[in-house]
Short mmCIF file of C-alpha atoms in Angstrom, two decimals:
data_model
loop_
_atom_site.label_atom_id
_atom_site.label_comp_id
_atom_site.label_asym_id
_atom_site.label_seq_id
_atom_site.Cartn_x
_atom_site.Cartn_y
_atom_site.Cartn_z
CA MET A 1 -26.62 28.21 -44.07
CA SER A 2 -24.71 31.46 -44.15
CA LEU A 3 -21.51 31.00 -43.58
CA TRP A 4 -18.70 28.36 -45.82
CA THR A 5 -15.68 26.59 -44.07
CA SER A 6 -12.30 24.97 -44.93
CA LEU A 7 -10.02 23.22 -42.26
CA GLU A 8 -6.41 23.49 -44.16
CA PRO A 9 -5.14 20.67 -43.15
CA ALA A 10 -8.42 18.41 -42.28
CA SER A 11 -5.53 16.42 -40.57
CA ALA A 12 -2.77 16.38 -37.95
CA THR A 13 0.16 15.31 -36.02
CA VAL A 14 1.45 16.29 -33.83
CA ASP A 15 4.04 15.45 -30.65
CA PRO A 16 3.37 15.30 -27.01
CA GLY A 17 5.49 17.75 -25.03
CA GLY A 18 5.02 20.17 -29.46
CA SER A 19 2.23 21.75 -30.66
CA ALA A 20 0.28 22.11 -34.73
CA ARG A 21 -1.23 24.30 -36.47
CA VAL A 22 -4.37 23.65 -38.40
CA ARG A 23 -5.92 27.12 -40.54
CA LEU A 24 -9.53 27.27 -40.73
CA ARG A 25 -10.66 29.95 -43.37
CA LEU A 26 -14.76 30.88 -43.67
CA ARG A 27 -16.84 33.05 -45.59
CA ASN A 28 -20.18 35.30 -44.77
CA THR A 29 -22.76 33.81 -47.97
CA GLY A 30 -24.79 35.92 -45.63
CA ASP A 31 -26.24 39.71 -47.19
CA VAL A 32 -25.47 41.69 -43.89
CA VAL A 33 -21.65 41.97 -41.07
CA ASP A 34 -22.32 38.73 -38.79
CA GLU A 35 -19.66 38.28 -35.38
CA TYR A 36 -18.23 34.91 -34.55
CA ARG A 37 -17.23 33.38 -31.94
CA PHE A 38 -15.11 30.92 -32.24
CA GLU A 39 -14.57 27.39 -29.44
CA PRO A 40 -12.35 24.19 -29.55
CA VAL A 41 -14.81 21.25 -28.65
CA GLY A 42 -14.29 17.23 -28.29
CA PRO A 43 -11.43 15.38 -26.00
CA ILE A 44 -8.65 17.77 -26.69
CA ALA A 45 -10.64 21.45 -26.64
CA PRO A 46 -8.19 21.74 -23.39
CA TRP A 47 -5.62 21.53 -25.71
CA THR A 48 -6.55 24.03 -28.22
CA THR A 49 -6.47 27.92 -29.10
CA VAL A 50 -8.24 29.89 -31.46
CA GLU A 51 -7.40 33.00 -32.43
CA PRO A 52 -8.27 34.62 -32.79
CA ALA A 53 -11.04 33.88 -30.96
CA THR A 54 -13.87 36.25 -32.83
CA LEU A 55 -13.82 36.88 -36.11
CA ARG A 56 -16.18 39.85 -37.94
CA LEU A 57 -16.49 39.83 -41.74
CA TYR A 58 -19.12 41.64 -44.29
CA PRO A 59 -20.26 40.04 -47.02
CA GLY A 60 -19.16 38.02 -49.62
CA THR A 61 -16.21 38.85 -47.64
CA THR A 62 -13.51 35.79 -46.09
CA GLY A 63 -11.25 35.18 -42.92
CA THR A 64 -9.16 32.58 -41.88
CA VAL A 65 -7.65 31.72 -38.33
CA GLU A 66 -5.64 29.63 -36.40
CA LEU A 67 -6.12 26.34 -34.83
CA THR A 68 -2.93 25.22 -32.44
CA PHE A 69 -3.08 22.11 -30.87
CA ALA A 70 -0.45 21.97 -27.68
CA PRO A 71 -0.88 17.88 -25.99
CA PRO A 72 1.13 18.12 -23.23
CA ARG A 73 3.88 15.62 -22.86
CA THR A 74 1.59 12.83 -20.08
CA PRO A 75 -0.42 9.95 -20.41
CA ASP A 76 -3.47 11.79 -20.49
CA ALA A 77 -2.16 12.41 -24.12
CA THR A 78 -3.74 9.42 -25.75
CA ALA A 79 -1.44 8.25 -29.27
CA GLY A 80 -3.44 8.07 -31.98
CA PRO A 81 -6.24 10.12 -34.12
CA ASN A 82 -8.22 12.36 -31.76
CA PRO A 83 -11.05 14.11 -33.72
CA PHE A 84 -11.80 17.44 -33.16
CA ALA A 85 -14.24 20.24 -33.91
CA VAL A 86 -14.21 24.20 -33.57
CA ARG A 87 -17.75 25.60 -32.73
CA ILE A 88 -18.98 28.53 -34.62
CA THR A 89 -21.54 31.08 -32.77
CA PRO A 90 -23.11 33.89 -35.80
CA THR A 91 -23.46 36.91 -33.39
CA GLU A 92 -26.72 38.04 -35.43
CA HIS A 93 -27.81 34.25 -36.11
CA PRO A 94 -27.04 32.16 -32.74
CA GLU A 95 -29.89 29.05 -34.03
CA ALA A 96 -27.14 28.47 -36.84
CA VAL A 97 -24.04 27.31 -35.23
CA THR A 98 -21.89 25.27 -37.52
CA VAL A 99 -19.19 22.66 -36.23
CA PRO A 100 -16.69 21.99 -39.25
CA GLU A 101 -14.49 19.53 -38.08
CA GLY A 102 -11.20 17.55 -38.46
CA ASN A 103 -8.21 14.81 -36.80
CA LEU A 104 -5.34 15.73 -34.74
CA THR A 105 -2.43 12.20 -34.49
CA ILE A 106 -0.47 12.33 -31.43
CA THR A 107 2.90 10.55 -31.47
CA PRO A 108 3.35 7.79 -28.83
CA PHE A 109 6.45 8.31 -26.67
CA THR A 110 7.56 5.31 -23.84
CA GLU A 111 8.94 6.88 -19.96
CA LEU A 112 8.80 5.02 -17.17
CA ARG A 113 9.95 5.35 -13.23
CA ALA A 114 11.14 2.57 -11.13
CA GLU A 115 12.11 2.61 -7.26
CA LEU A 116 12.17 0.10 -4.69
CA VAL A 117 9.98 0.23 -1.15
CA PRO A 118 12.05 0.24 0.99
CA PRO A 119 15.47 0.77 -1.19
CA THR A 120 16.69 -1.06 2.04
CA VAL A 121 15.40 -4.56 3.31
CA LYS A 122 16.84 -6.65 6.37
CA GLY A 123 16.93 -10.16 7.25
CA ARG A 124 18.74 -13.64 8.25
CA PHE A 125 17.15 -16.10 4.92
CA ARG A 126 15.24 -13.69 2.93
CA GLY A 127 14.70 -9.98 2.40
CA ARG A 128 11.32 -8.75 0.19
CA PRO A 129 11.03 -5.33 -1.95
CA ILE A 130 8.54 -4.16 -3.84
CA LEU A 131 10.05 -2.97 -6.75
CA ALA A 132 7.13 0.35 -7.82
CA ILE A 133 6.74 0.85 -11.66
CA ASP A 134 5.19 3.58 -13.11
CA ASN A 135 4.36 4.45 -17.28
CA LEU A 136 4.04 7.76 -17.83
CA GLY A 137 4.01 7.99 -21.12
CA ASN A 138 1.18 7.59 -23.69
CA THR A 139 1.41 3.77 -25.26
CA LYS A 140 1.31 0.22 -22.82
CA LEU A 141 4.28 -1.06 -22.09
CA THR A 142 5.60 -4.64 -21.47
CA PRO A 143 8.61 -4.17 -19.41
CA SER A 144 10.49 -8.02 -17.32
CA VAL A 145 12.73 -7.75 -14.92
CA SER A 146 15.87 -9.23 -13.96
CA GLY A 147 18.50 -8.95 -10.59
CA THR A 148 22.25 -9.38 -10.54
CA ASP A 149 24.68 -9.40 -7.84
CA ASN A 150 28.76 -8.61 -7.91
CA GLY A 151 29.52 -12.12 -5.98
CA ASP A 152 26.36 -14.19 -7.51
CA LEU A 153 25.95 -13.75 -3.95
CA LEU A 154 22.09 -13.05 -4.10
CA THR A 155 19.43 -14.94 -6.42
CA TYR A 156 15.89 -14.12 -6.79
CA ASP A 157 12.55 -14.05 -7.19
CA LEU A 158 10.52 -12.23 -9.19
CA HIS A 159 6.56 -12.38 -9.35
CA PRO A 160 5.59 -11.45 -12.33
CA SER A 161 8.68 -11.08 -14.22
CA ASN A 162 6.91 -9.50 -16.96
CA VAL A 163 4.44 -7.46 -16.90
CA GLN A 164 2.03 -4.67 -19.07
CA ILE A 165 1.36 -1.75 -17.63
CA GLU A 166 -1.05 1.05 -19.22
CA PRO A 167 -0.06 4.12 -19.44
CA GLY A 168 -0.64 6.71 -16.36
CA ARG A 169 -0.93 3.18 -14.01
CA ALA A 170 1.82 1.43 -12.44
CA ALA A 171 2.88 -2.61 -11.96
CA PHE A 172 4.48 -3.22 -8.46
CA ILE A 173 6.95 -6.69 -8.75
CA ASP A 174 7.17 -9.46 -5.15
CA ALA A 175 10.58 -9.98 -5.10
CA THR A 176 12.75 -12.22 -3.13
CA LEU A 177 15.20 -12.33 -2.15
CA LYS A 178 18.08 -15.20 -1.15
CA PRO A 179 21.60 -15.10 0.04
CA ARG A 180 23.47 -18.01 -0.98
CA LYS A 181 24.58 -18.66 2.03
CA ILE A 182 24.01 -18.45 6.22
CA ILE A 183 26.06 -16.07 8.15
CA TRP A 184 25.87 -18.31 11.62
CA PHE A 185 27.49 -15.94 13.61
CA GLY A 186 29.25 -12.09 13.46
CA PRO A 187 27.88 -9.01 12.34
CA LYS A 188 25.61 -7.95 9.40
CA GLU A 189 26.76 -7.62 5.74
CA GLN A 190 25.77 -5.20 3.43
CA ARG A 191 24.89 -6.73 0.09
CA PRO A 192 23.91 -4.95 -2.68
CA TYR A 193 21.87 -5.25 -5.71
CA ARG A 194 20.40 -3.99 -8.63
CA LEU A 195 16.48 -5.43 -10.03
CA THR A 196 16.49 -3.62 -13.92
CA VAL A 197 14.09 -3.23 -15.87
CA GLN A 198 14.23 -3.86 -19.32
CA ARG A 199 12.33 -2.82 -22.19
CA SER A 200 12.77 -4.43 -25.91
CA GLY A 201 15.01 -1.60 -28.19
CA VAL A 202 15.51 1.05 -24.94
CA GLN A 203 18.02 0.59 -22.32
CA PRO A 204 17.23 -0.77 -19.77
CA GLU A 205 16.62 1.39 -16.20
CA PRO A 206 18.69 -0.36 -13.47
CA VAL A 207 17.67 0.58 -9.97
CA ASP A 208 19.53 -0.04 -7.12
CA GLY A 209 18.81 -1.93 -3.82
CA THR A 210 20.59 -2.87 -0.03
CA TYR A 211 19.89 -6.24 1.57
CA ILE A 212 21.04 -6.20 5.29
CA GLN A 213 22.24 -9.56 5.90
CA ARG A 214 22.20 -10.76 9.70
CA GLY A 215 24.06 -13.19 11.03
CA PHE A 216 21.96 -16.32 12.21
CA LEU A 217 22.94 -16.11 15.64
CA PRO A 218 23.71 -12.71 17.11
CA ARG A 219 28.13 -12.07 18.41
CA TRP A 220 27.24 -11.32 21.75
CA LEU A 221 25.21 -14.35 21.97
CA ALA A 222 27.88 -16.62 20.27
CA THR A 223 30.03 -15.23 22.68
CA LEU A 224 28.12 -16.34 26.15
CA PHE A 225 28.30 -20.16 24.55
CA GLY A 226 31.54 -19.53 24.62
CA THR A 227 32.26 -18.45 27.99
CA LEU A 228 29.68 -21.18 29.27
CA LEU A 229 31.06 -23.82 27.67
CA ALA A 230 34.74 -22.68 29.10
CA LEU A 231 32.63 -22.82 32.07
CA ALA A 232 31.22 -26.11 31.87
CA ILE A 233 34.83 -28.29 30.47
CA THR A 234 36.21 -26.02 34.14
CA PHE A 235 33.96 -26.95 36.64
CA ALA A 236 34.79 -30.84 35.01
CA LEU A 237 38.64 -31.00 34.86
CA ILE A 238 37.26 -29.87 38.72
CA TRP A 239 35.45 -32.78 39.56
CA PHE A 240 36.89 -34.43 37.80
CA ASN A 241 40.36 -33.77 40.01
CA TYR A 242 39.03 -33.68 42.89
CA LYS A 243 36.08 -35.89 44.46
CA PRO A 244 34.75 -35.49 47.87
CA GLN A 245 33.97 -38.41 50.19
CA VAL A 246 29.83 -39.24 51.28
CA LYS A 247 29.09 -40.82 53.34
CA SER A 248 25.24 -41.82 54.45
CA LEU A 249 24.20 -41.48 58.05
CA ALA A 250 20.00 -42.22 57.61
CA GLN A 251 21.14 -46.20 58.50
CA GLU A 252 22.46 -45.00 62.00
CA GLN A 253 19.64 -41.93 62.07
CA VAL A 254 17.27 -44.34 61.44
CA GLN A 255 18.50 -46.78 64.27
CA GLU A 256 19.46 -44.24 67.28
CA ALA A 257 15.74 -42.94 66.58
CA GLY A 258 14.34 -46.91 67.22
CA VAL A 259 12.35 -46.06 63.78
CA SER A 260 10.52 -48.50 62.09
CA THR A 261 11.70 -48.79 58.51
CA LEU A 262 8.77 -50.92 56.41
CA ALA A 263 6.83 -49.11 54.93
CA PRO A 264 3.24 -47.86 56.35
CA SER A 265 -0.01 -49.88 55.90
CA PRO A 266 -2.33 -48.83 53.38
CA SER A 267 -5.31 -48.12 56.35
CA ALA A 268 -2.14 -45.68 56.95
CA THR A 269 -2.30 -43.52 54.38
CA PRO A 270 -3.56 -40.70 54.62
CA THR A 271 -6.68 -39.28 52.11
CA PRO A 272 -5.77 -36.06 50.60
CA PRO A 273 -9.10 -33.09 51.15
CA PRO A 274 -11.35 -32.78 49.11
CA ALA A 275 -11.09 -30.24 46.09
CA PRO A 276 -13.32 -27.03 46.92
CA SER A 277 -15.38 -25.92 44.75
CA VAL A 278 -15.84 -23.41 41.96
CA THR A 279 -18.26 -20.97 41.42
CA PRO A 280 -19.19 -18.51 39.40
CA PRO A 281 -18.65 -14.68 41.12
CA THR A 282 -21.88 -13.69 42.96
CA ALA A 283 -23.40 -10.69 44.73
CA PRO A 284 -22.62 -10.43 48.21
CA ALA A 285 -25.67 -11.98 49.81
CA ALA A 286 -26.05 -10.76 54.05
CA ALA A 287 -24.54 -13.72 56.59
CA PRO A 288 -27.22 -15.01 58.55
CA GLY A 289 -27.59 -13.18 62.22
CA ALA A 290 -25.87 -9.85 59.80
CA GLY A 291 -26.40 -6.86 61.36
CA ALA A 292 -26.96 -2.90 59.02
CA ASP A 293 -24.22 -2.03 58.96
CA GLY A 294 -23.22 -5.90 57.16
CA GLY A 295 -20.98 -7.24 60.16
CA GLY A 296 -21.14 -10.60 60.60
CA GLY A 297 -22.01 -12.63 63.69
CA GLY A 298 -19.60 -15.00 65.59
CA GLY A 299 -17.43 -16.82 63.63
CA GLY A 300 -14.29 -16.06 62.01
CA GLY A 301 -14.12 -11.77 60.82
CA GLY A 302 -15.35 -10.81 57.70
CA GLY A 303 -13.47 -7.71 55.55
CA ALA A 304 -14.80 -5.57 52.56
CA THR A 305 -15.73 -6.43 49.20
CA ALA A 306 -13.96 -4.15 46.65
CA THR A 307 -15.52 -4.40 43.13
CA VAL A 308 -14.02 -3.37 40.60
CA THR A 309 -15.37 -2.55 37.20
CA ALA A 310 -13.07 -4.09 33.73
CA LYS A 311 -12.73 -1.31 31.27
CA PRO A 312 -14.83 -2.36 28.28
CA LYS A 313 -12.68 -3.74 25.25
CA GLN A 314 -12.33 -0.91 22.14
CA ASP A 315 -14.17 -2.60 19.83
CA THR A 316 -11.83 -3.16 16.62
CA ALA A 317 -11.24 -3.69 12.60
CA ALA A 318 -10.63 -7.68 14.99
CA THR A 319 -13.51 -7.89 16.43
CA ALA A 320 -16.21 -6.96 14.16
CA VAL A 321 -14.49 -9.48 11.70
CA ASN A 322 -15.01 -12.00 14.05
CA ARG A 323 -18.42 -11.61 15.10
CA LEU A 324 -20.03 -11.60 10.73
CA ALA A 325 -17.15 -15.11 11.21
CA ALA A 326 -19.57 -17.05 13.81
CA ASP A 327 -22.41 -15.90 12.02
CA ASP A 328 -21.14 -16.58 8.26
CA PRO A 329 -18.23 -18.65 9.00
CA ALA A 330 -18.15 -20.76 5.31
CA GLY A 331 -17.85 -16.59 4.10
CA ARG A 332 -15.63 -14.11 3.76
CA HIS A 333 -15.67 -10.32 4.92
CA ILE A 334 -13.35 -7.51 5.60
CA CYS A 335 -13.94 -5.11 8.10
CA TYR A 336 -12.06 -1.74 8.78
CA ARG A 337 -11.88 1.21 10.24
CA SER A 338 -10.03 4.87 10.03
CA TYR A 339 -8.72 7.50 12.47
CA VAL A 340 -9.97 10.68 11.26
CA GLN A 341 -7.65 13.77 12.35
CA GLY A 342 -9.45 15.95 14.78
CA SER A 343 -12.06 12.48 15.25
CA GLY A 344 -10.26 10.10 16.27
CA TRP A 345 -11.05 6.16 15.48
CA GLN A 346 -13.84 5.78 13.48
CA LYS A 347 -16.85 2.43 14.72
CA PRO A 348 -15.41 -0.40 12.43
CA VAL A 349 -17.28 -1.50 9.43
CA CYS A 350 -17.35 -4.25 7.58
CA ASP A 351 -17.82 -5.36 3.15
CA GLY A 352 -17.95 -1.89 0.66
CA THR A 353 -19.40 0.24 4.17
CA MET A 354 -17.87 3.03 3.87
CA SER A 355 -14.86 4.78 5.98
CA GLY A 356 -13.54 8.05 6.58
CA THR A 357 -14.97 10.96 5.66
CA VAL A 358 -16.84 12.86 3.19
CA GLY A 359 -16.92 17.19 2.08
CA LYS A 360 -15.80 17.53 5.86
CA ASN A 361 -11.80 18.18 3.47
CA LEU A 362 -10.68 15.40 7.27
CA PRO A 363 -7.28 13.42 5.74
CA ILE A 364 -7.31 9.76 7.14
CA LYS A 365 -3.78 9.78 9.83
CA ALA A 366 -4.15 5.90 10.28
CA ILE A 367 -6.19 2.16 9.28
CA ASN A 368 -7.36 -0.77 11.24
CA LEU A 369 -9.20 -3.47 8.99
CA ALA A 370 -8.89 -7.58 9.77
CA VAL A 371 -9.84 -10.27 7.37
CA TYR A 372 -11.69 -14.09 7.72
CA GLY A 373 -11.78 -16.77 4.86
CA VAL A 374 -9.18 -15.48 2.73
CA GLN A 375 -6.01 -16.12 4.60
CA GLY A 376 -4.34 -13.27 6.77
CA SER A 377 -3.28 -9.20 4.41
CA ALA A 378 -0.77 -7.52 3.99
CA ALA A 379 -0.66 -3.65 3.47
CA ASN A 380 1.56 -0.46 3.03
CA TRP A 381 0.62 3.27 3.34
CA PHE A 382 2.25 6.20 0.58
CA HIS A 383 2.29 9.49 3.18
CA TYR A 384 2.51 13.21 2.74
CA ASP A 385 6.62 14.25 2.53
CA SER A 386 7.49 17.77 3.34
CA ASN A 387 10.76 17.14 1.33
CA SER A 388 9.22 15.75 -2.24
CA THR A 389 10.64 16.94 -5.00
CA ASN A 390 9.06 15.14 -7.85
CA GLY A 391 5.27 16.49 -6.20
CA GLN A 392 4.87 13.06 -4.68
CA GLY A 393 4.71 11.83 -1.45
CA THR A 394 6.44 8.81 -0.04
CA TRP A 395 5.74 4.22 1.30
CA TYR A 396 6.03 3.64 4.90
CA PRO A 397 10.13 1.77 4.70
CA ASN A 398 7.38 -1.41 6.20
CA TRP A 399 5.11 -3.76 5.52
CA THR A 400 2.53 -4.93 8.39
CA ALA A 401 1.88 -8.54 7.15
CA ILE A 402 -0.56 -10.33 9.55
CA ILE A 403 -0.79 -13.45 7.58
CA ALA A 404 -4.05 -15.18 9.96
CA ASP A 405 -7.51 -14.40 9.61
CA GLY A 406 -9.62 -13.03 12.42
CA LYS A 407 -6.13 -10.34 13.32
CA ASP A 408 -5.87 -6.80 13.04
CA ASN A 409 -4.25 -5.40 10.64
CA TYR A 410 -2.77 -1.55 11.22
CA ILE A 411 -0.74 1.24 9.60
CA GLY A 412 -0.28 5.11 9.18
CA SER A 413 0.14 7.06 12.56
CA THR A 414 -1.97 8.50 15.68
CA LYS A 415 0.51 10.85 16.19
CA ALA A 416 -0.28 14.24 15.60
CA SER A 417 3.47 15.08 14.63
CA ASP A 418 3.08 12.39 11.72
CA PRO A 419 2.49 12.92 8.29
CA TYR A 420 -1.64 11.79 6.89
CA ILE A 421 -1.79 9.36 4.36
CA GLU A 422 -2.70 9.93 0.62
CA GLY A 423 -2.90 6.48 0.00
CA PHE A 424 -2.23 2.33 0.53
CA ALA A 425 -1.65 -0.81 -0.91
CA PHE A 426 -2.82 -3.76 0.78
CA ASN A 427 -3.81 -7.61 -1.22
CA VAL A 428 -5.37 -11.42 0.60
CA GLY A 429 -3.41 -14.87 0.89
CA ASN A 430 -6.96 -15.77 -1.78
CA GLY A 431 -9.28 -14.96 -3.23
CA GLN A 432 -10.02 -11.52 -4.71
CA SER A 433 -9.76 -7.83 -3.09
CA CYS A 434 -12.03 -4.89 -4.20
CA SER A 435 -11.52 -0.80 -3.58
CA SER A 436 -12.42 2.06 -4.39
CA ALA A 437 -11.49 5.98 -2.77
CA LYS A 438 -13.26 9.38 -2.13
CA VAL A 439 -9.75 11.85 -2.82
CA ARG A 440 -10.39 15.66 -1.63
CA ASP A 441 -11.27 17.63 -3.38
CA HIS A 442 -12.30 14.61 -6.33
CA ASP A 443 -15.62 12.78 -7.45
CA TRP A 444 -15.26 9.18 -5.87
CA GLY A 445 -13.02 6.83 -8.19
CA ASP A 446 -13.54 3.49 -9.56
CA GLN A 447 -13.62 0.10 -8.26
CA TRP A 448 -10.29 -1.38 -9.17
CA CYS A 449 -9.72 -5.07 -8.03
CA LYS A 450 -7.33 -7.35 -7.66
CA GLY A 451 -6.83 -11.74 -6.85
CA PRO A 452 -4.49 -12.60 -4.06
CA ARG A 453 -0.96 -12.42 -3.44
CA SER A 454 -0.09 -15.33 -6.01
CA ASP A 455 -1.63 -13.79 -8.55
CA ASN A 456 0.52 -10.89 -10.95
CA ASN A 457 0.49 -7.66 -10.04
CA ALA A 458 -1.67 -8.64 -7.16
CA LEU A 459 -1.38 -5.69 -5.12
CA ASP A 460 -5.02 -3.19 -5.08
CA PHE A 461 -3.87 0.35 -4.31
CA VAL A 462 -6.41 2.41 -2.18
CA GLY A 463 -5.52 6.33 -3.11
CA THR A 464 -3.37 8.68 -4.94
CA LEU A 465 0.37 9.85 -4.80
CA ASP A 466 0.05 13.67 -4.97
CA ASN A 467 1.70 14.83 -2.86
CA THR A 468 -1.37 17.88 -2.05
CA LEU A 469 -3.47 15.05 -1.90
CA TRP A 470 -4.67 13.12 0.83
CA LEU A 471 -7.60 9.95 1.12
CA GLU A 472 -10.77 11.03 3.23
CA ALA A 473 -12.51 7.87 2.38
CA PHE A 474 -12.65 4.51 1.35
CA LYS A 475 -15.24 0.45 0.52
CA LEU A 476 -13.11 -2.18 0.27
CA THR A 477 -14.53 -5.79 -0.14
CA VAL A 478 -12.64 -9.62 0.00
CA THR A 479 -14.79 -12.01 -2.83
CA PRO A 480 -14.05 -15.43 -4.40
#
């Protein structure tokens, strides 16, 4: 070995978004002039710079380079000790590589973002928004959620009310808002409310939303009932004040006509005609004695028979999943298909088969899915937003929920002018849903599984939130 090295210090601490420096000293212990190249290696190499990148030393001389660590303020900068190393390659003896190692401790920081999806909900008896909480820090968060409003006009049912969120992940809270008083008649009213995300030792994070409460009966219907009631009372008063004399002339007419009023005997009761026979339609046959032109001889005249060919029914996710259910009534299945930009609807696939395209750079515009054996599905889509200021798309305002097996559920839009899908969230009534996704310019992601709607954090998100990317392909399964 013709090189001596020393890290000063061997351990350092840095804040995400800041920087720290470590000095690397080295001495050429050989007998020839040599030039050394420096290359950071290890998990924090992308945030490490070495100055100078090369150093030329004469035999017996010592040189110094500086290592600068600048981890970003993102979830990727994992809090805690992180090893680092520098590969030193001599030009004269490239096989004699030296790799001094040290330790860099990245301090923890917490940051979250909360958003209501959608921010405004409507309903007569309840509203169901979803609170999305993103952990933008580099350490695990355990927030709790509560709801309040002015006047205590609403009650709040939050599932789950406490969650644990890993760095770079998101949690979804299902909220059910119920008004304490029902509006039977009259116009809709706005009920502003606030969901508060609380963490130990920091200020609560408020998220404001609006619940628009509709009347049980529309105003026009109340007016119609009032008008009909007034007309009924008026008619009753006229009827009781003016009673027309009704005299029956039936007896006189019978006597004048000389008709017997006795009931007819059973033998005189006519017998109903026999019911016509119903047979399946068949190809028309030539009548006896018909000529070559198809005209019949004698009897009643015949007309031309029009043949109508029915348009074949489109093969959707529901028709595919119902075929599986017919062969496996006790099983659980999910079928789905994609509307790919420039290609249209694909054929439905089921139970973990890929839908979409790979390597063609084509976004998915709409998705059709159907389930069997898991009590229906609910879904919403996250799409491209041209007005985005935070680098992310946005959620569609309304969820589509099909709480029944074997029925089609649609999200997205097939219109050319509407945005493409970046990702989507869905859940099932029981069992477990699993998914994996292929996003533009990225490999297939890991498979994620979520429990039913009744479980905590039971929303399976497929795709990305990045406004510059889109969903290209995905795979879905459901299990017991």
